[in-house]
Structures are given as structure tokens and as C-alpha cells.
Amino acid sequence: MRALVVTAVAAEADSVTTGLTPHPDAFGPEPRTLPGGYLINRRDLPGIAFDVLVGGVGPAAAAAGTATALALADYSLVVSAGIGGGFAPAAPLGSLVVADAIVAADLGAETPDGFLDVTELGFGHSVHLPPAELAARAAEATGALLAPVLTVSTVTGTAARAASLAARHPMAGAEAMEGFGVAEAAAAHGLPVLEIRAVSNAVGPRDRAAWRIGDALTALADGFRVLGPVLANWGERHEHDHR
């Protein structure tokens, strides 16, 4: 099985590859550069190979980077991974959230009666659903919250915006900027998608002094240390069921 893990920035990719490196002194292959300048690292574990891509910030960049990688190799699974904001109190700083739904939370239109998403506007869909069994197993193995992860093009920085998102998505666990773009590219190739986020800040008023990016990156690496076997086992059974 071969999986593509898509991050926004190099620091996230480094955390993922650290988690996927079985021994601290082990060295993997040198990073490759794909067309468009996308950097990709490979890590091999028993039963599964991971390509870790730095796809860029935001849903459009993430979709473009993911689509580029998927056009150049065969994959069985796509994973959107990185840090993000957590909805308190369900997702505290340093915790992990695995998506049971990947939601385009600000793709739509503002109206006098409130926000309408693209599904309500009749222009497509605003939700991708990861395989339920895979998401549940990933959350259990990593100790993560299993909840919707919202994709936004503008990170929340006010209490009013946080309250609005929470009102529209009361079960949401986290927000980030790439998941829906990654999921769109995966869906175009007929591939299942998973999203995992490590919480670096609370969704709400922007307070950089309260951010815990280092803790979140460590949590992301720790999560991928246990995710490898889970994904390999799921892939083996998934491929067996579809033979």
C-alpha cells in the first residue's frame, strides 16, 4: 500500500516524517521535487509506503499540490495532516483531532438570513466523509478526538467568528486551511481521504502568545508513530475486500 500525506508547510512535513522514521538515527531517501516545485519525502514501513508532500497553505494550494502528486504515482489513500485550531473545550492545546467529516466551512455566500454553503446554493458539495472505520481506528490509536474538521480560507481570529462557526457546526473539533482542498483532489482520483490535526491554538480571538506550535508539532509526530500500522492494516483489508 502507498499513501500520500499532504501538509501545508515544511515544519509539518518534518514532524510527519519524524513520526514515520522507526529509529532516530535512520535516514530515508533524499526529498524529491515534483513539477511545480513541490517537495516530497518517502518513508517505508512494514506493509505501507508514505510519500509526505509539502503542498502549500490554503485549500487551493493544497488541492493543486495533491493533484500534482496523484497524477504522478498510484496511491491507495490520501491524508491531510498538520496543525490547526481547536474548538474548546473538546480539543485542548496539544491534542489531536481526526476528522469524521471534512467540511468547507466558509465556501458559500453570506445572505441577510445567514450563511449558505455551496450545497445549499446548488453549486456542489461542502463535505467529504473519510472512511468511518478508518477514522475511528485512527482516532482510537492516537487518542484523538473524532469530530468534524472545518476547512477555512481565513483563520478565525475573533470571538464572533468562532461563535458563528460553532453555531453552524456544533460538533466541530478543529479548523485548518487545507483539508477540503486535499479531499477534493483525492475524490477526483477516486481515493479515500483522512485528516488529522494537532491543536496549536484555540479557535477564537487571535493571541499569538498563547499558541503552542512546538507542542502541536510534537503531538503530530507522536500521532504518526502509531498511525503507520493502523493505516497499513486498514489498507491490507481494504485492498483484499476489493479484489
Short mmCIF file of C-alpha atoms in Angstrom, two decimals:
data_model
loop_
_atom_site.label_atom_id
_atom_site.label_comp_id
_atom_site.label_asym_id
_atom_site.label_seq_id
_atom_site.Cartn_x
_atom_site.Cartn_y
_atom_site.Cartn_z
CA MET A 1 0.00 0.00 0.00
CA ARG A 2 1.14 3.52 -0.74
CA ALA A 3 -0.27 6.61 1.00
CA LEU A 4 0.17 10.30 0.23
CA VAL A 5 0.35 12.60 3.26
CA VAL A 6 -0.17 16.27 2.43
CA THR A 7 0.98 19.06 4.75
CA ALA A 8 0.93 22.82 4.24
CA VAL A 9 4.46 23.71 5.31
CA ALA A 10 7.85 22.07 5.79
CA ALA A 11 7.69 22.07 9.61
CA GLU A 12 4.56 19.90 9.48
CA ALA A 13 6.14 17.58 6.92
CA ASP A 14 9.22 17.25 9.14
CA SER A 15 7.03 16.21 12.08
CA VAL A 16 5.21 13.63 9.98
CA THR A 17 8.44 12.14 8.62
CA THR A 18 9.91 12.10 12.13
CA GLY A 19 6.93 10.09 13.30
CA LEU A 20 7.28 7.73 10.36
CA THR A 21 11.02 7.17 10.91
CA PRO A 22 11.31 3.99 13.01
CA HIS A 23 14.71 4.81 14.51
CA PRO A 24 16.03 8.28 15.40
CA ASP A 25 19.30 7.61 13.56
CA ALA A 26 17.61 6.18 10.44
CA PHE A 27 17.83 8.12 7.21
CA GLY A 28 15.28 7.96 4.44
CA PRO A 29 15.71 8.78 0.77
CA GLU A 30 16.53 12.35 -0.17
CA PRO A 31 13.49 14.55 -0.83
CA ARG A 32 12.33 14.78 -4.41
CA THR A 33 10.98 17.85 -6.19
CA LEU A 34 7.83 17.41 -8.24
CA PRO A 35 6.71 19.65 -11.10
CA GLY A 36 5.61 22.94 -9.62
CA GLY A 37 8.40 22.81 -7.03
CA TYR A 38 6.56 20.60 -4.53
CA LEU A 39 8.89 18.76 -2.14
CA ILE A 40 8.08 15.15 -1.29
CA ASN A 41 9.73 12.76 1.18
CA ARG A 42 9.35 8.97 1.23
CA ARG A 43 9.22 6.75 4.29
CA ASP A 44 8.74 2.99 4.17
CA LEU A 45 7.16 0.98 6.98
CA PRO A 46 6.10 -2.68 7.01
CA GLY A 47 3.13 -3.02 4.71
CA ILE A 48 2.94 0.64 3.70
CA ALA A 49 4.96 3.35 1.98
CA PHE A 50 4.35 7.02 2.73
CA ASP A 51 5.06 9.99 0.49
CA VAL A 52 4.96 13.20 2.55
CA LEU A 53 4.22 16.27 0.44
CA VAL A 54 4.57 19.97 1.26
CA GLY A 55 1.54 21.18 -0.65
CA GLY A 56 1.20 24.82 0.37
CA VAL A 57 -1.13 26.89 2.54
CA GLY A 58 -4.86 27.10 1.91
CA PRO A 59 -7.38 24.89 0.12
CA ALA A 60 -6.47 25.94 -3.42
CA ALA A 61 -2.73 25.36 -2.99
CA ALA A 62 -3.41 22.08 -1.19
CA ALA A 63 -5.69 20.86 -3.98
CA ALA A 64 -3.13 21.78 -6.65
CA GLY A 65 -0.24 20.11 -4.84
CA THR A 66 -2.24 16.98 -4.07
CA ALA A 67 -3.49 16.69 -7.64
CA THR A 68 0.07 17.04 -8.95
CA ALA A 69 1.34 14.20 -6.76
CA LEU A 70 -1.65 11.96 -7.52
CA ALA A 71 -1.11 12.39 -11.26
CA LEU A 72 2.46 11.11 -10.97
CA ALA A 73 2.06 7.94 -8.87
CA ASP A 74 -0.50 5.38 -7.75
CA TYR A 75 -1.83 5.71 -4.21
CA SER A 76 -4.41 3.90 -2.11
CA LEU A 77 -5.05 6.63 0.46
CA VAL A 78 -4.58 10.39 0.90
CA VAL A 79 -4.07 12.01 4.31
CA SER A 80 -4.27 15.73 5.09
CA ALA A 81 -2.09 16.40 8.14
CA GLY A 82 -0.81 19.35 10.10
CA ILE A 83 -1.56 21.73 12.93
CA GLY A 84 -4.73 23.73 13.41
CA GLY A 85 -7.05 25.49 15.79
CA GLY A 86 -9.10 23.52 18.30
CA PHE A 87 -12.63 24.23 19.48
CA ALA A 88 -12.51 24.47 23.27
CA PRO A 89 -13.06 22.60 25.47
CA ALA A 90 -13.31 19.49 23.31
CA ALA A 91 -9.91 19.93 21.62
CA PRO A 92 -7.34 21.47 24.00
CA LEU A 93 -3.87 22.64 23.02
CA GLY A 94 -1.53 19.79 22.15
CA SER A 95 -4.33 17.33 21.45
CA LEU A 96 -5.14 15.56 18.20
CA VAL A 97 -8.32 15.63 16.14
CA VAL A 98 -9.17 13.05 13.47
CA ALA A 99 -11.88 14.13 11.05
CA ASP A 100 -15.07 12.14 10.71
CA ALA A 101 -16.11 14.84 8.22
CA ILE A 102 -14.03 17.34 6.25
CA VAL A 103 -16.13 20.49 5.88
CA ALA A 104 -15.66 23.55 3.67
CA ALA A 105 -16.90 25.95 6.34
CA ASP A 106 -16.60 29.28 4.53
CA LEU A 107 -17.26 28.25 0.92
CA GLY A 108 -20.62 29.76 0.05
CA ALA A 109 -22.47 33.04 0.36
CA GLU A 110 -23.46 35.45 3.10
CA THR A 111 -27.14 36.41 2.96
CA PRO A 112 -29.44 38.59 5.10
CA ASP A 113 -30.66 35.32 6.64
CA GLY A 114 -27.19 33.96 7.33
CA PHE A 115 -24.54 31.86 5.62
CA LEU A 116 -25.42 29.43 2.83
CA ASP A 117 -22.86 26.78 1.88
CA VAL A 118 -22.28 25.65 -1.69
CA THR A 119 -24.58 22.65 -1.26
CA GLU A 120 -27.44 24.92 -0.23
CA LEU A 121 -26.61 27.20 -3.17
CA GLY A 122 -26.77 24.24 -5.55
CA PHE A 123 -23.17 24.58 -6.70
CA GLY A 124 -21.66 21.31 -5.47
CA HIS A 125 -20.85 19.85 -2.08
CA SER A 126 -19.24 21.13 1.08
CA VAL A 127 -18.43 17.89 2.94
CA HIS A 128 -16.16 14.90 2.34
CA LEU A 129 -16.52 11.86 4.58
CA PRO A 130 -13.42 9.78 5.40
CA PRO A 131 -13.99 6.02 5.68
CA ALA A 132 -15.79 5.72 9.01
CA GLU A 133 -13.92 2.63 10.21
CA LEU A 134 -10.53 4.07 9.30
CA ALA A 135 -11.23 7.40 11.01
CA ALA A 136 -12.46 5.65 14.15
CA ARG A 137 -9.43 3.35 14.30
CA ALA A 138 -7.05 6.26 13.72
CA ALA A 139 -8.68 8.29 16.48
CA GLU A 140 -8.60 5.36 18.91
CA ALA A 141 -4.95 4.54 18.21
CA THR A 142 -3.75 8.14 18.57
CA GLY A 143 -6.05 9.15 21.44
CA ALA A 144 -7.56 11.80 19.20
CA LEU A 145 -10.96 13.42 19.27
CA LEU A 146 -13.11 12.09 16.41
CA ALA A 147 -15.03 15.09 15.10
CA PRO A 148 -15.59 17.26 12.02
CA VAL A 149 -12.61 19.35 10.93
CA LEU A 150 -13.51 22.63 9.25
CA THR A 151 -11.55 23.98 6.29
CA VAL A 152 -11.39 27.78 6.15
CA SER A 153 -9.61 30.16 3.81
CA THR A 154 -9.28 32.75 6.58
CA VAL A 155 -8.20 31.55 10.02
CA THR A 156 -10.58 32.55 12.81
CA GLY A 157 -9.30 35.48 14.87
CA THR A 158 -12.34 36.86 16.69
CA ALA A 159 -14.83 35.60 19.23
CA ALA A 160 -17.69 36.50 16.89
CA ARG A 161 -16.32 34.37 14.06
CA ALA A 162 -15.66 31.47 16.45
CA ALA A 163 -19.22 31.67 17.76
CA SER A 164 -20.61 31.75 14.23
CA LEU A 165 -18.68 28.65 13.18
CA ALA A 166 -19.59 26.82 16.37
CA ALA A 167 -23.26 27.65 15.86
CA ARG A 168 -23.22 26.30 12.29
CA HIS A 169 -21.01 23.31 13.17
CA PRO A 170 -21.66 22.49 16.84
CA MET A 171 -19.77 19.17 16.71
CA ALA A 172 -16.62 20.61 15.10
CA GLY A 173 -13.31 19.71 16.72
CA ALA A 174 -10.84 21.80 14.78
CA GLU A 175 -10.30 24.23 11.93
CA ALA A 176 -7.46 24.30 9.42
CA MET A 177 -6.89 25.56 5.90
CA GLU A 178 -6.16 22.58 3.65
CA GLY A 179 -8.31 19.52 4.34
CA PHE A 180 -11.14 20.19 1.91
CA GLY A 181 -8.70 21.01 -0.91
CA VAL A 182 -6.82 17.75 -0.31
CA ALA A 183 -10.12 15.86 -0.18
CA GLU A 184 -11.33 17.39 -3.45
CA ALA A 185 -8.19 16.21 -5.25
CA ALA A 186 -8.45 12.76 -3.68
CA ALA A 187 -12.10 12.46 -4.69
CA ALA A 188 -11.25 13.40 -8.27
CA HIS A 189 -8.94 10.38 -8.32
CA GLY A 190 -11.46 8.12 -6.58
CA LEU A 191 -9.34 7.79 -3.44
CA PRO A 192 -10.32 7.76 0.24
CA VAL A 193 -9.11 10.62 2.40
CA LEU A 194 -8.29 11.10 6.08
CA GLU A 195 -7.48 14.28 8.01
CA ILE A 196 -5.56 14.58 11.27
CA ARG A 197 -4.82 17.84 13.08
CA ALA A 198 -2.68 18.66 16.09
CA VAL A 199 -4.08 21.62 18.02
CA SER A 200 -1.72 24.59 18.29
CA ASN A 201 -4.22 27.27 19.33
CA ALA A 202 -7.81 27.75 20.37
CA VAL A 203 -10.33 28.83 17.75
CA GLY A 204 -11.21 32.37 18.81
CA PRO A 205 -9.51 35.74 19.36
CA ARG A 206 -6.04 35.80 17.80
CA ASP A 207 -3.48 35.57 20.61
CA ARG A 208 -0.07 34.51 19.32
CA ALA A 209 1.38 34.47 22.82
CA ALA A 210 -0.95 31.59 23.67
CA TRP A 211 -0.08 29.48 20.63
CA ARG A 212 1.75 26.20 21.27
CA ILE A 213 3.07 25.36 17.82
CA GLY A 214 6.02 23.33 19.13
CA ASP A 215 3.75 21.19 21.29
CA ALA A 216 1.40 20.65 18.37
CA LEU A 217 4.21 19.59 16.05
CA THR A 218 5.43 17.13 18.68
CA ALA A 219 1.91 15.74 19.03
CA LEU A 220 1.70 15.37 15.25
CA ALA A 221 4.92 13.34 15.19
CA ASP A 222 3.72 11.19 18.08
CA GLY A 223 0.45 10.57 16.27
CA PHE A 224 2.17 9.34 13.14
CA ARG A 225 4.34 6.97 15.18
CA VAL A 226 1.22 4.92 15.87
CA LEU A 227 -0.74 5.72 12.71
CA GLY A 228 1.54 3.79 10.35
CA PRO A 229 0.48 0.28 11.44
CA VAL A 230 -3.19 1.35 11.64
CA LEU A 231 -3.17 2.59 8.06
CA ALA A 232 -1.22 -0.45 6.84
CA ASN A 233 -3.73 -2.82 8.45
CA TRP A 234 -6.69 -0.92 7.04
CA GLY A 235 -5.11 -0.82 3.58
CA GLU A 236 -4.44 -4.54 3.58
CA ARG A 237 -8.05 -5.36 4.45
CA HIS A 238 -9.43 -2.68 2.12
CA GLU A 239 -7.44 -3.99 -0.84
CA HIS A 240 -8.37 -7.59 -0.01
CA ASP A 241 -12.09 -6.67 0.06
CA HIS A 242 -11.84 -5.04 -3.37
CA ARG A 243 -10.05 -7.86 -5.17
#
